[in-house]
Amino acid sequence: MIIKHKKLLSWVKEMAALCKPDKIVWIDGTEEEKRRLEQEAFRTGELIELNQEKLPGCVYHRTSPTDVARTEHLTFICTKKKSDAGPTNNWMSPKEAFEKGRQLFKNSMVGRTMYVIPFSMGPVGSAFSKIGIELTDSIYVVLNMRIMTRIGSAVLERLGKDGEFTKGLHSKADLDPNRRLILHFPEENTIWSVGSGYGGNVLLGKKCLSLRLGSFLGNKEGWLAEHMLIMGIEDPSGYIGYIAAAFPSACGKTNLAMLIPPEGLKKKGYRIWTVGDDIAWMRIDTDGQLWAVNPEAGFFGVAPGTNSKTNPNMMAAIRSNTIYTNVLLKMDKTVWWEGGDPPVPDEGIDWQGRPWRPGTDVLSSHPNSRFTVPARQCPSITNRMEHHHGVPISAIIFGGRRARLAPLVYEAFTWRHGVYMGATMASERTAAQYGKQGEVRRDPMAMLPFCGYNMADYFKHWLQMGKRMARPPKVFHVNWFRTDENGDYLWPGFGENLRVLEWVIDRCRAGVGAAESPIGYVPRVEDLDLNGLNLPNGTMDKLLEINKIEWKEELKDHREFFKMFGKRLPKEIWDEYRALEKRLA
Ligand code: O2Y
Ligand code: MN
């Protein structure tokens, strides 16, 4: 491979002088290269080959037990001014961060190979897309990036001899959590990640580039980088309405992105097309509409709880060419996890490499164990995955997990009201999450851990995007998790959520009614197709109820949350706050 990009060459040389790898390998993205890397990783034990008859092309990996999830407290936004990172981010000055990083990267690749991965987020060559180069000493990272992004020679060719690229440097170093840092330098278009080998910390195209640097670039360049799934809902006439939806963790985002329509709606002619399960990049096109691409090429899904009932499309996708991380390794070299398809295996080797049997209180798989799978293997994947224009977005949906308060679905009066809805998004912690169960965590647009700049400026950017669009998408809020007095869920969820999405898409085409309420437009029971659902009498009323007393309490919390942004918070957000207060009075 002949590299003509002088800046790229000199940066690789400089980083190699710091990390001192034994050799440097440029990744070309070929099948032959993949096989070679896998064989090497099988030899060193970094990967285990799975049963090739039952799981063709699949491999298995265990991470260090202290390296099993994104580490938000070690993740920093390193802008020159602290105020540009804002009150919701950890901040370090670029000078201090580069110094600290340099110490940790120094000689970190001695005895190892440095792989140079050219990758594109978004279809190679699309106006949406951004090119990055990740330098890493981990074959696991190379093979994951191969699935999650478009990598190799085509990307280098597109970069040419002077194209712009994000500089990503990653080293596992000694995997010591005390010597781990995930540093973002938005003003230098640079990411440094050291001391971790897992997921969101090290697949630099994902959270680091596509969301943290992406949101910073979006603000500068006039587009949106969002923590959103994208899906198409095809109605009986063949029309496909696309939605982008933001949910905090543990709200079933991946399952929603690939849901199977319930029998009644399937018969009516509904189909779902998956575009993405985690990230949306959205631009205003010449038609004045918002268009979106999924910058990723794969899914990095959480394994526990995924089964043929909760997500049949995903179960079909992960039968081949999948990397499994931190799940149970069965004796026949297949895999299993808690909440996976039955039967529960009699024995296996757990995610920490220890013999495991059911009936003990030891989990076979880590709660954040994952599979990495090419998006094209999902039976519901859209044929627009490689379209350079992406898909037109009719509706934006915000969601949260609220046992009370938020009705099943409601619609914002205006784009500005919709931005307020997103800015006040919140979710209650589940037992599986760190922190006090039931506690409400504000997570604006599900971007709290991922917004690469001051969130007050981010809200302003959203408001401005609305002004630039001729036909902005309608904005909605959903809550699948409302409970009754006994704590039981009122709404069945999963495929049945399509009944709500049908109303959303019909609202965008002005085809269905709603009632006006203080918090927005809410469907009347007769506005939803509930045929075949057979919910007990009164359940729908409970799901759609708005309790003004609870909402007035909620408003106090909005106020407290917004206070942290001080004068930087756009006036329009306070205007919306006061308007809601007045409507509730
Ligand atoms: O724990 C990790 O490193 C993965 S986090 C993740 C993975 C896929 C999609 N979303 C997320 C997230 O934290 O939002
Ligand atoms: Mn995510």
JSON list of N, CA, C and O and ligand atoms in Angstrom, two decimals, residues 207 227 253 278, ligand 2:
[
{"chain": "A", "resi": 207, "resn": "LYS", "atom": "N", "xyz": [-18.64, 6.00, 20.22]},
{"chain": "A", "resi": 207, "resn": "LYS", "atom": "CA", "xyz": [-19.04, 7.12, 21.08]},
{"chain": "A", "resi": 207, "resn": "LYS", "atom": "C", "xyz": [-18.08, 8.30, 20.94]},
{"chain": "A", "resi": 207, "resn": "LYS", "atom": "O", "xyz": [-18.49, 9.45, 20.96]},
{"chain": "A", "resi": 227, "resn": "HIS", "atom": "N", "xyz": [-27.54, 10.44, 19.71]},
{"chain": "A", "resi": 227, "resn": "HIS", "atom": "CA", "xyz": [-27.57, 9.09, 20.27]},
{"chain": "A", "resi": 227, "resn": "HIS", "atom": "C", "xyz": [-28.96, 8.50, 20.00]},
{"chain": "A", "resi": 227, "resn": "HIS", "atom": "O", "xyz": [-29.78, 8.39, 20.90]},
{"chain": "A", "resi": 253, "resn": "LYS", "atom": "N", "xyz": [-33.54, 0.14, 23.20]},
{"chain": "A", "resi": 253, "resn": "LYS", "atom": "CA", "xyz": [-33.36, 0.86, 21.93]},
{"chain": "A", "resi": 253, "resn": "LYS", "atom": "C", "xyz": [-33.10, -0.10, 20.75]},
{"chain": "A", "resi": 253, "resn": "LYS", "atom": "O", "xyz": [-33.72, 0.03, 19.69]},
{"chain": "A", "resi": 278, "resn": "ASP", "atom": "N", "xyz": [-28.15, 2.91, 17.28]},
{"chain": "A", "resi": 278, "resn": "ASP", "atom": "CA", "xyz": [-27.47, 3.66, 18.35]},
{"chain": "A", "resi": 278, "resn": "ASP", "atom": "C", "xyz": [-27.16, 5.12, 18.00]},
{"chain": "A", "resi": 278, "resn": "ASP", "atom": "O", "xyz": [-27.23, 5.97, 18.88]},
{"chain": "B", "resi": 2, "resn": "MN", "atom": "MN", "xyz": [-25.62, 3.92, 22.99]}
]
